[in-house]
Structures are given as C-alpha cells and as structure tokens.
Tab-separated table of C-alpha atoms and ligand atoms in Angstrom:
chain	number	residue	atom	x	y	z
A	16	VAL	CA	8.891	18.809	-25.180
A	17	THR	CA	6.860	16.659	-27.979
A	18	ASP	CA	7.708	17.296	-31.490
A	19	ASN	CA	4.901	19.944	-32.447
A	20	GLY	CA	5.827	21.676	-29.152
A	21	GLU	CA	3.268	20.328	-26.450
A	22	HIS	CA	4.962	19.432	-23.026
A	23	ALA	CA	4.554	16.242	-22.673
A	24	MET	CA	1.929	14.833	-19.726
A	25	PRO	CA	4.128	13.203	-16.815
A	26	PRO	CA	2.345	9.469	-16.790
A	27	LYS	CA	-0.766	10.061	-13.650
A	28	LEU	CA	0.494	8.427	-10.776
A	29	VAL	CA	-1.858	7.193	-8.540
A	30	ALA	CA	-0.384	6.475	-5.065
A	31	ARG	CA	-1.193	3.373	-3.251
A	32	PRO	CA	-3.274	4.215	-0.109
A	33	ILE	CA	-1.684	4.067	3.004
A	34	TRP	CA	-3.359	1.162	4.115
A	35	ASP	CA	-2.243	-1.127	1.469
A	36	ARG	CA	0.303	-3.692	3.083
A	37	PRO	CA	-1.600	-7.107	4.825
A	38	LEU	CA	0.016	-6.056	7.748
A	39	VAL	CA	-0.149	-1.746	9.231
A	40	LEU	CA	0.963	-0.905	12.709
A	41	VAL	CA	-0.180	2.325	13.689
A	42	THR	CA	1.987	4.342	16.214
A	43	GLY	CA	3.544	7.091	17.214
A	44	LYS	CA	3.414	9.440	20.339
A	45	GLY	CA	0.332	9.693	23.562
A	46	GLY	CA	-3.120	11.360	22.561
A	47	VAL	CA	-1.662	12.723	18.624
A	48	GLY	CA	-4.347	10.626	17.171
A	49	LYS	CA	-2.690	7.250	16.863
A	50	SER	CA	-6.457	4.993	17.514
A	51	THR	CA	-8.379	7.528	15.165
A	52	LEU	CA	-6.271	7.052	12.539
A	53	ALA	CA	-6.200	3.540	12.808
A	54	ALA	CA	-9.770	3.462	12.811
A	55	SER	CA	-9.905	5.891	9.796
A	56	LEU	CA	-7.475	3.282	7.570
A	57	ALA	CA	-9.848	0.421	8.445
A	58	ARG	CA	-13.230	2.401	7.222
A	59	SER	CA	-10.749	3.485	4.246
A	60	ALA	CA	-9.339	-0.113	3.542
A	61	TRP	CA	-13.000	-1.651	4.445
A	62	VAL	CA	-15.250	1.088	2.033
A	63	SER	CA	-12.281	-0.657	-0.813
A	64	GLY	CA	-14.223	-3.459	-0.255
A	65	ARG	CA	-11.084	-5.740	1.401
A	66	SER	CA	-11.266	-7.414	4.791
A	67	VAL	CA	-9.857	-5.766	8.261
A	68	LEU	CA	-9.392	-6.958	10.536
A	69	LEU	CA	-8.869	-3.656	13.071
A	70	ALA	CA	-6.567	-4.504	16.308
A	71	GLU	CA	-5.538	-2.650	19.344
A	72	ALA	CA	-2.596	-4.053	21.083
A	73	THR	CA	-2.631	-2.558	24.494
A	74	SER	CA	-1.909	-4.292	27.952
A	75	GLU	CA	-3.103	-6.003	30.463
A	76	LEU	CA	-3.698	-3.366	32.655
A	77	ALA	CA	-5.637	-1.312	30.243
A	78	LYS	CA	-9.421	-2.070	30.976
A	79	GLN	CA	-10.817	-0.278	28.706
A	80	SER	CA	-10.991	-0.510	25.045
A	81	ARG	CA	-9.593	3.300	23.038
A	82	LEU	CA	-10.408	2.677	19.359
A	83	PHE	CA	-13.879	0.558	19.442
A	84	PRO	CA	-15.891	3.373	20.396
A	85	HIS	CA	-15.161	4.843	17.575
A	86	PHE	CA	-17.562	1.868	16.143
A	87	GLY	CA	-19.550	2.012	18.528
A	88	ARG	CA	-18.849	-0.458	20.673
A	89	SER	CA	-17.354	0.139	24.059
A	90	GLU	CA	-15.866	-2.866	24.060
A	91	VAL	CA	-14.476	-5.984	21.481
A	92	ALA	CA	-12.782	-9.902	22.229
A	93	THR	CA	-9.600	-10.944	23.381
A	94	GLU	CA	-9.582	-14.135	22.346
A	95	SER	CA	-10.594	-13.949	18.382
A	96	PRO	CA	-11.730	-11.618	16.108
A	97	GLU	CA	-16.085	-9.973	16.345
A	98	GLU	CA	-17.398	-8.823	13.358
A	99	LEU	CA	-17.933	-5.374	14.082
A	100	ALA	CA	-20.187	-5.412	10.295
A	101	PRO	CA	-19.393	-8.112	7.094
A	102	ASN	CA	-15.484	-8.375	6.638
A	103	LEU	CA	-14.787	-5.691	9.131
A	104	PHE	CA	-13.488	-6.924	12.409
A	105	GLY	CA	-12.215	-6.184	15.266
A	106	ILE	CA	-10.150	-7.418	18.278
A	107	ARG	CA	-8.238	-6.096	21.525
A	108	LEU	CA	-4.393	-7.649	21.574
A	109	VAL	CA	-3.215	-8.665	24.954
A	110	PRO	CA	-0.752	-10.097	26.185
A	111	SER	CA	-1.943	-12.942	27.625
A	112	THR	CA	-3.583	-14.302	24.351
A	113	GLY	CA	-0.991	-15.168	22.684
A	114	HIS	CA	0.387	-16.729	25.675
A	115	ARG	CA	-2.127	-19.294	25.923
A	116	LEU	CA	-2.416	-20.196	21.982
A	117	PHE	CA	1.531	-20.351	22.480
A	118	LEU	CA	1.449	-22.769	24.898
A	119	GLU	CA	-1.669	-24.515	23.320
A	120	ALA	CA	0.724	-24.908	20.334
A	121	SER	CA	3.310	-26.218	22.891
A	122	LEU	CA	2.004	-28.274	25.261
A	123	ARG	CA	-1.153	-29.481	23.780
A	124	VAL	CA	-3.293	-30.633	26.921
A	125	LYS	CA	-5.586	-27.877	27.483
A	126	MET	CA	-5.771	-28.783	31.244
A	127	LEU	CA	-2.510	-28.393	31.600
A	128	VAL	CA	-2.560	-24.787	29.516
A	129	ASN	CA	-5.299	-23.388	32.022
A	130	ALA	CA	-3.402	-24.595	34.865
A	131	ALA	CA	-0.753	-22.664	34.120
A	132	MET	CA	-2.696	-19.610	32.557
A	133	ARG	CA	-4.654	-19.512	36.229
A	134	SER	CA	-1.420	-19.419	38.568
A	135	ALA	CA	-1.284	-15.861	39.769
A	136	SER	CA	2.116	-16.511	40.360
A	137	LEU	CA	3.464	-17.785	37.220
A	138	THR	CA	2.037	-14.960	35.362
A	139	ARG	CA	3.132	-12.161	37.775
A	140	PHE	CA	6.849	-13.623	37.447
A	141	LEU	CA	6.418	-14.852	33.696
A	142	MET	CA	4.921	-11.294	32.644
A	143	ALA	CA	8.175	-9.262	34.843
A	144	ALA	CA	10.682	-11.027	32.493
A	145	PRO	CA	11.781	-8.506	29.921
A	146	ALA	CA	10.111	-9.375	26.770
A	147	PHE	CA	7.683	-11.826	27.740
A	148	PRO	CA	4.613	-9.641	27.422
A	149	GLU	CA	5.606	-8.357	23.848
A	150	ILE	CA	5.877	-11.752	22.672
A	151	GLY	CA	2.512	-12.274	23.744
A	152	THR	CA	1.034	-9.717	21.665
A	153	LEU	CA	3.630	-10.549	18.871
A	154	TYR	CA	2.782	-14.266	18.950
A	155	HIS	CA	-1.013	-13.921	18.534
A	156	LEU	CA	-0.552	-11.174	15.533
A	157	ILE	CA	1.233	-13.685	14.116
A	158	THR	CA	-1.423	-16.317	14.234
A	159	LEU	CA	-3.682	-13.701	13.293
A	160	LEU	CA	-1.364	-13.245	9.829
A	161	ARG	CA	-0.785	-16.720	9.640
A	162	SER	CA	-4.649	-17.483	9.471
A	163	ARG	CA	-4.875	-15.460	5.756
A	164	ARG	CA	-8.500	-14.303	7.321
A	165	PHE	CA	-8.065	-10.760	6.693
A	166	ASP	CA	-6.624	-8.956	3.359
A	167	HIS	CA	-5.659	-5.963	5.871
A	168	ILE	CA	-4.072	-6.525	9.775
A	169	ILE	CA	-4.392	-2.612	11.387
A	170	VAL	CA	-2.537	-2.144	14.824
A	171	ASP	CA	-3.452	0.692	16.520
A	172	LEU	CA	0.108	0.148	18.870
A	173	PRO	CA	0.216	1.931	22.311
A	174	ALA	CA	2.673	4.901	22.126
A	175	THR	CA	6.265	4.872	21.191
A	176	GLY	CA	8.092	3.234	23.478
A	177	HIS	CA	5.950	-0.295	23.063
A	178	ALA	CA	6.708	-0.242	19.389
A	179	LEU	CA	9.639	-0.039	18.949
A	180	GLY	CA	9.445	-3.047	21.518
A	181	LEU	CA	7.130	-5.220	19.901
A	182	VAL	CA	10.466	-5.724	17.667
A	183	SER	CA	13.197	-5.547	19.255
A	184	LEU	CA	12.597	-6.550	22.607
A	185	PRO	CA	11.515	-10.575	20.921
A	186	ARG	CA	14.527	-9.775	18.216
A	187	SER	CA	16.630	-10.688	21.446
A	188	VAL	CA	14.801	-13.143	22.710
A	189	VAL	CA	15.894	-14.977	19.317
A	190	LYS	CA	19.006	-14.240	19.823
A	191	ILE	CA	18.849	-16.652	23.025
A	192	MET	CA	16.430	-18.831	21.784
A	193	PRO	CA	16.879	-19.151	17.749
A	194	SER	CA	15.421	-22.347	17.549
A	195	GLY	CA	12.727	-24.752	19.126
A	196	LEU	CA	8.215	-23.188	18.698
A	197	ILE	CA	8.981	-19.967	20.596
A	198	GLY	CA	11.953	-19.000	18.484
A	199	THR	CA	10.894	-20.022	15.455
A	200	THR	CA	7.511	-18.605	15.230
A	201	ILE	CA	9.294	-14.808	16.582
A	202	ARG	CA	11.190	-15.197	13.997
A	203	GLU	CA	8.153	-15.940	11.692
A	204	GLY	CA	6.684	-12.518	13.117
A	205	LEU	CA	9.787	-10.771	12.666
A	206	GLU	CA	10.301	-11.351	8.933
A	207	ALA	CA	6.850	-10.561	8.129
A	208	MET	CA	7.087	-7.324	10.403
A	209	THR	CA	10.170	-6.372	8.471
A	210	ASN	CA	9.355	-6.833	4.894
A	211	PRO	CA	7.951	-3.581	3.587
A	212	LYS	CA	6.146	-5.868	1.026
A	213	THR	CA	4.317	-7.190	4.640
A	214	ALA	CA	4.163	-4.486	6.690
A	215	HIS	CA	4.626	-1.101	7.039
A	216	ALA	CA	4.589	1.839	9.650
A	217	VAL	CA	2.247	4.407	9.991
A	218	LEU	CA	3.578	7.273	12.057
A	219	VAL	CA	1.353	9.640	13.228
A	220	THR	CA	2.325	13.225	15.103
A	221	VAL	CA	1.213	16.581	15.670
A	222	PRO	CA	2.384	20.032	14.622
A	223	GLU	CA	4.074	20.999	17.110
A	224	GLY	CA	8.046	21.561	18.163
A	225	MET	CA	8.963	17.973	20.237
A	226	PRO	CA	5.955	15.887	18.628
A	227	VAL	CA	7.806	16.723	15.310
A	228	THR	CA	10.505	15.726	16.407
A	229	GLU	CA	10.117	13.077	18.078
A	230	CYS	CA	8.329	11.429	15.161
A	231	PHE	CA	11.276	12.012	12.692
A	232	GLU	CA	12.763	10.454	16.415
A	233	LEU	CA	10.755	7.140	15.911
A	234	ALA	CA	11.556	6.638	12.054
A	235	ARG	CA	14.400	6.865	12.511
A	236	GLY	CA	14.125	4.292	15.924
A	237	MET	CA	11.924	1.785	13.144
A	238	THR	CA	13.902	2.191	10.211
A	239	GLY	CA	16.719	1.042	12.765
A	240	LEU	CA	14.898	-2.253	13.825
A	241	GLY	CA	14.205	-2.604	9.616
A	242	ILE	CA	10.899	-2.055	10.267
A	243	SER	CA	9.861	0.157	6.256
A	244	VAL	CA	8.026	3.372	7.656
A	245	GLY	CA	5.267	3.313	4.892
A	246	ALA	CA	3.732	6.977	5.393
A	247	MET	CA	4.318	9.647	8.548
A	248	VAL	CA	0.602	11.715	9.005
A	249	LEU	CA	0.282	15.254	10.358
A	250	ASN	CA	-2.456	14.928	12.293
A	251	GLN	CA	-4.970	17.743	14.174
A	252	VAL	CA	-3.558	20.254	11.854
A	253	PRO	CA	-5.386	23.999	12.464
A	254	ARG	CA	-7.396	25.635	9.294
A	255	ASP	CA	-4.764	28.537	8.603
A	256	SER	CA	-6.781	31.724	7.997
A	257	PHE	CA	-4.378	34.415	6.823
A	258	ASP	CA	-2.220	34.750	3.905
A	259	ILE	CA	1.424	34.961	4.153
A	260	ALA	CA	1.006	38.677	4.290
A	261	GLU	CA	-1.608	38.895	6.380
A	262	ARG	CA	-0.079	37.022	8.683
A	263	ALA	CA	3.007	38.934	9.010
A	264	ALA	CA	0.627	41.964	9.357
A	265	VAL	CA	-1.593	40.647	12.349
A	266	ARG	CA	2.156	39.395	13.888
A	267	GLU	CA	3.513	43.319	13.182
A	268	TYR	CA	0.103	44.552	14.931
A	269	LEU	CA	0.562	41.948	17.928
A	270	ASP	CA	4.224	42.788	18.454
A	271	GLN	CA	3.695	46.264	18.908
A	272	GLU	CA	0.136	46.137	20.461
A	273	PRO	CA	0.804	46.434	24.367
A	274	ARG	CA	-2.831	46.151	25.010
A	275	LYS	CA	-4.291	42.362	25.526
A	276	VAL	CA	-5.366	41.339	22.481
A	277	LEU	CA	-8.154	38.595	21.735
A	278	GLY	CA	-6.873	35.650	19.949
A	279	VAL	CA	-3.493	36.521	20.602
A	280	ARG	CA	-3.379	32.846	21.717
A	281	GLU	CA	-4.462	31.079	19.196
A	282	PHE	CA	-2.823	33.437	16.348
A	283	ARG	CA	0.722	32.452	18.209
A	284	ARG	CA	-0.137	28.693	18.389
A	285	LEU	CA	-1.010	28.935	14.886
A	286	GLU	CA	1.855	30.378	14.189
A	287	ARG	CA	4.109	27.846	15.836
A	288	SER	CA	2.232	24.756	13.925
A	289	ILE	CA	3.000	27.032	10.948
A	290	GLU	CA	6.504	26.536	11.639
A	291	ALA	CA	6.019	22.507	13.280
A	292	ARG	CA	4.240	21.875	10.077
A	293	ASP	CA	6.646	23.271	7.326
A	294	ARG	CA	9.895	21.486	9.470
A	295	PHE	CA	8.003	18.325	9.268
A	296	PHE	CA	7.344	18.504	5.663
A	297	ALA	CA	10.873	19.442	5.405
A	298	GLY	CA	11.926	15.967	6.991
A	299	VAL	CA	9.938	13.474	5.936
A	300	PRO	CA	12.666	10.859	4.594
A	301	ALA	CA	11.932	10.517	0.448
A	302	GLY	CA	9.724	7.614	-0.273
A	303	VAL	CA	7.945	7.950	2.911
A	304	ALA	CA	4.386	9.196	1.987
A	305	SER	CA	3.125	12.243	4.269
A	306	VAL	CA	-0.030	13.016	4.466
A	307	GLU	CA	-2.506	16.053	6.336
A	308	VAL	CA	-4.894	15.875	8.395
A	309	PRO	CA	-6.640	18.557	9.648
A	310	LEU	CA	-8.256	19.851	12.944
A	311	LEU	CA	-11.657	19.029	12.626
A	312	SER	CA	-14.658	20.207	15.257
A	313	ALA	CA	-16.343	16.382	14.871
A	314	GLY	CA	-16.031	13.975	17.162
A	315	GLY	CA	-16.815	9.389	17.067
A	316	GLU	CA	-17.875	8.089	13.891
A	317	PRO	CA	-17.555	11.776	12.130
A	318	LEU	CA	-14.535	12.399	13.312
A	319	VAL	CA	-13.136	9.004	11.961
A	320	ARG	CA	-14.958	9.508	8.739
A	321	GLY	CA	-13.216	12.999	7.993
A	322	VAL	CA	-9.601	12.047	8.866
A	323	GLN	CA	-10.345	9.022	5.972
A	324	GLN	CA	-11.456	11.890	3.471
A	325	ALA	CA	-7.953	13.346	4.464
A	326	ILE	CA	-5.722	10.258	4.083
A	327	GLU	CA	-7.342	9.206	1.332
A	328	VAL	CA	-5.671	12.100	-0.238
A	329	VAL	CA	-2.238	10.938	0.161
A	330	SER	CA	0.706	13.298	-1.683
B	25	LIG	N1	-7.929	15.477	12.810
B	25	LIG	C1	-8.609	16.023	14.537
B	25	LIG	N2	-9.319	16.854	14.498
B	25	LIG	C2	-10.126	16.469	15.968
B	25	LIG	N3	-9.489	15.845	16.888
B	25	LIG	C3	-9.489	15.054	16.254
B	25	LIG	C4	-8.089	15.102	15.202
B	25	LIG	N4	-7.312	13.530	15.129
B	25	LIG	C5	-7.860	12.706	17.185
B	25	LIG	N5	-8.627	14.088	17.630
B	25	LIG	C6	-8.970	13.628	18.767
B	25	LIG	O1	-8.116	13.729	19.624
B	25	LIG	C7	-7.645	12.741	20.684
B	25	LIG	C8	-6.816	11.713	20.553
B	25	LIG	O2	-7.126	11.260	19.723
B	25	LIG	P1	-6.856	9.746	19.481
B	25	LIG	O3	-7.541	8.528	20.740
B	25	LIG	O4	-6.933	8.625	18.826
B	25	LIG	O5	-4.922	9.376	19.938
B	25	LIG	P2	-4.079	8.246	20.355
B	25	LIG	O6	-3.013	8.915	19.871
B	25	LIG	O7	-4.525	6.645	20.142
B	25	LIG	O8	-4.190	8.195	21.888
B	25	LIG	P3	-3.426	7.259	23.331
B	25	LIG	O9	-2.091	7.470	22.989
B	25	LIG	O10	-4.259	8.047	24.270
B	25	LIG	O11	-4.124	5.943	23.075
B	25	LIG	C9	-9.196	12.020	20.755
B	25	LIG	O12	-10.258	13.110	22.009
B	25	LIG	C10	-9.557	12.743	19.392
B	25	LIG	O13	-11.142	12.481	19.101
B	26	LIG	MG1	-5.052	5.513	20.924
C-alpha cells in the first residue's frame, strides 16, 4: 500500500513463451497431442519472426510422418531440413541419418561410408546394440544445433520411454567411451540438452487419471536426467458448461435416477476430467509453466491454430 492509501500495482509479469529455448523437446504419452502441440509451438515461434526447425524424431520403421500432415505435407526429408515456408523448416530425425553423418565425420571417405551404410547385416547388428538408435538421433540433432541455422529447434519426440532414452542411453555410452569423436560429440549433445538456457522439455498430457500420474512421473524422470521441464500442458480439456452448484445438482439427480439418462456417460467423463485437471494443476512443480488447451472440434491446420492460441496464454 502506497502513502496515499492506494494499492501498489505489482510489476506486470510477461511470461516467456514456452517455445523460447534454442531446443524444445516435446514429449508425453502416446496419443495425447504431442505432434499437434509441437506443430503449434513451431507456428507460434514462427509467427513471432523466429526461424524454426520442426523435427519429428521417429524410428527407422515409422513409414509415414504423423506431424507434417499438419502442414499439408505427407512427408519431409530425413537428410536435411526442408523449407515449409520462409523461415520454417521441417525434418524427420531417423537414427540412420545420424549414423551416416557420424561415419562421414570419422571416416571422411564417402565410398567407405556408403559401403558401411549399405551393409544390411552391419546395420542390423548395430541397430540391435543398446543406445545405437538413440545415438544416431542425438548425433543428427547435435549437428543441426551446431549449424546455428535456426533460432529454435522444436522436437516432436516419440512416446515417453524414447524421450528418456534419448538422454539416458547416450549418457551410459559416454561413460564407457568418454573420448574420441563419438564421446565428445555425444557429450556436447548431452550438455546442450541438460542446460536449461539451451533446452527444456514440454510435457503433454490429457485430463484423465493415469495420464496425469504418468506425466508427473515423466517430469520426475526428466528432472532426474538433468533435463529442465519448462512447461506441462494439459491438452484436450473438455468444456465444462456447468458451475459447481449445477454440477452437484446433476450429480445428485443422476445418483437417484435409476433409469438411463442421455448424456450420463459424458457427464461422468466430465466429472473425472475435472478431478484430473485439479490434480494436474495442484501437482505442477513450482517454476514450471502450466498450460491448458481445450478439446477443440477442429482438425488439421485449424486445430494447430486453435492450440497455438491456447498456448500463447501461459499461466
Ligand atoms: N486440443 C485438441 N482438441 C481436439 N483434438 C486434439 C487436440 N489435440 C490433439 N487432438 C487430436 O488427437 C489426436 C492425437 O494427436 P497427436 O497426433 O498430436 O498426438 P501424439 O501425442 O503426437 O500421438 P502419437 O503418440 O501417436 O504420436 C489427433 O487426432 C489430433 O487431431
Ligand atoms: Mg505424434
């Protein structure tokens, strides 16, 4: 309170957009909306005038992109970034590109690289080695970071386990191979990923019991690996058209009503989602931004724009 009795206004806090790191790792359980969110983060950064690379990390086996259809593309290149719009690029990160880049850097003889990459038995042998696919993806990611071509690299990571593996597996390799080209490069990548100024994770979940619990576990896992969790996003939150009293009245009515009533399942689901939502916001660790994205009826690009709007208001 100031001398003249007025309440002093707190300084206005301008939240930093959740895409505002050189490297943004989007992850979460399957089907929660990681790709949609990654696309929306990329768009948000891009319309702010940044140069953005949107990267979809997939396994060698994934036949089709699940991300770039959001940009009207069924596919993008896996070798080098492809322009989607001026200053907006897309790439698919597959382990073999990283392996090739690594071999090129260490062998420096293209013919040998080609021969090694063509050898199906060698590749099969190596792909079965623990951490080999992760190291390929990580290596490729590092070369892209090193190029400094982009203000932001936003990575759409596959479901939970892979995200943790991308850091934990290479780390265990560095322990046994601390020096040499691979050791040094992987260490550089791990340093970038575990520096909160350079990188953070954006975790996505939905308002349901298990997914919320798993999201907290994932946050702990990430933190345990030294990766900063920048934001937790609760996606696909259904619209609640009741106030508390109305909901209580409907609940009471349904509890007493033995006959089947239309919409009862939706109502129960809404109640569960409200409970999960409360638990989510109560559990987001201090210092981590939390964002809510409504369940939208749009699909494709309109959905990406809708989600973009929601994430631009960060609490
Ligand atoms: N806020 C939302 N409102 C409505 N639909 C949504 C929303 N977010 C995502 N979806 C839809 O949910 C489905 C899954 O989304 P998305 O593909 O982004 O999830 P994902 O986590 O990347 O899945 P996967 O684990 O398979 O890669 C898609 O059909 C998408 O259109
Ligand atoms: Mg996806």
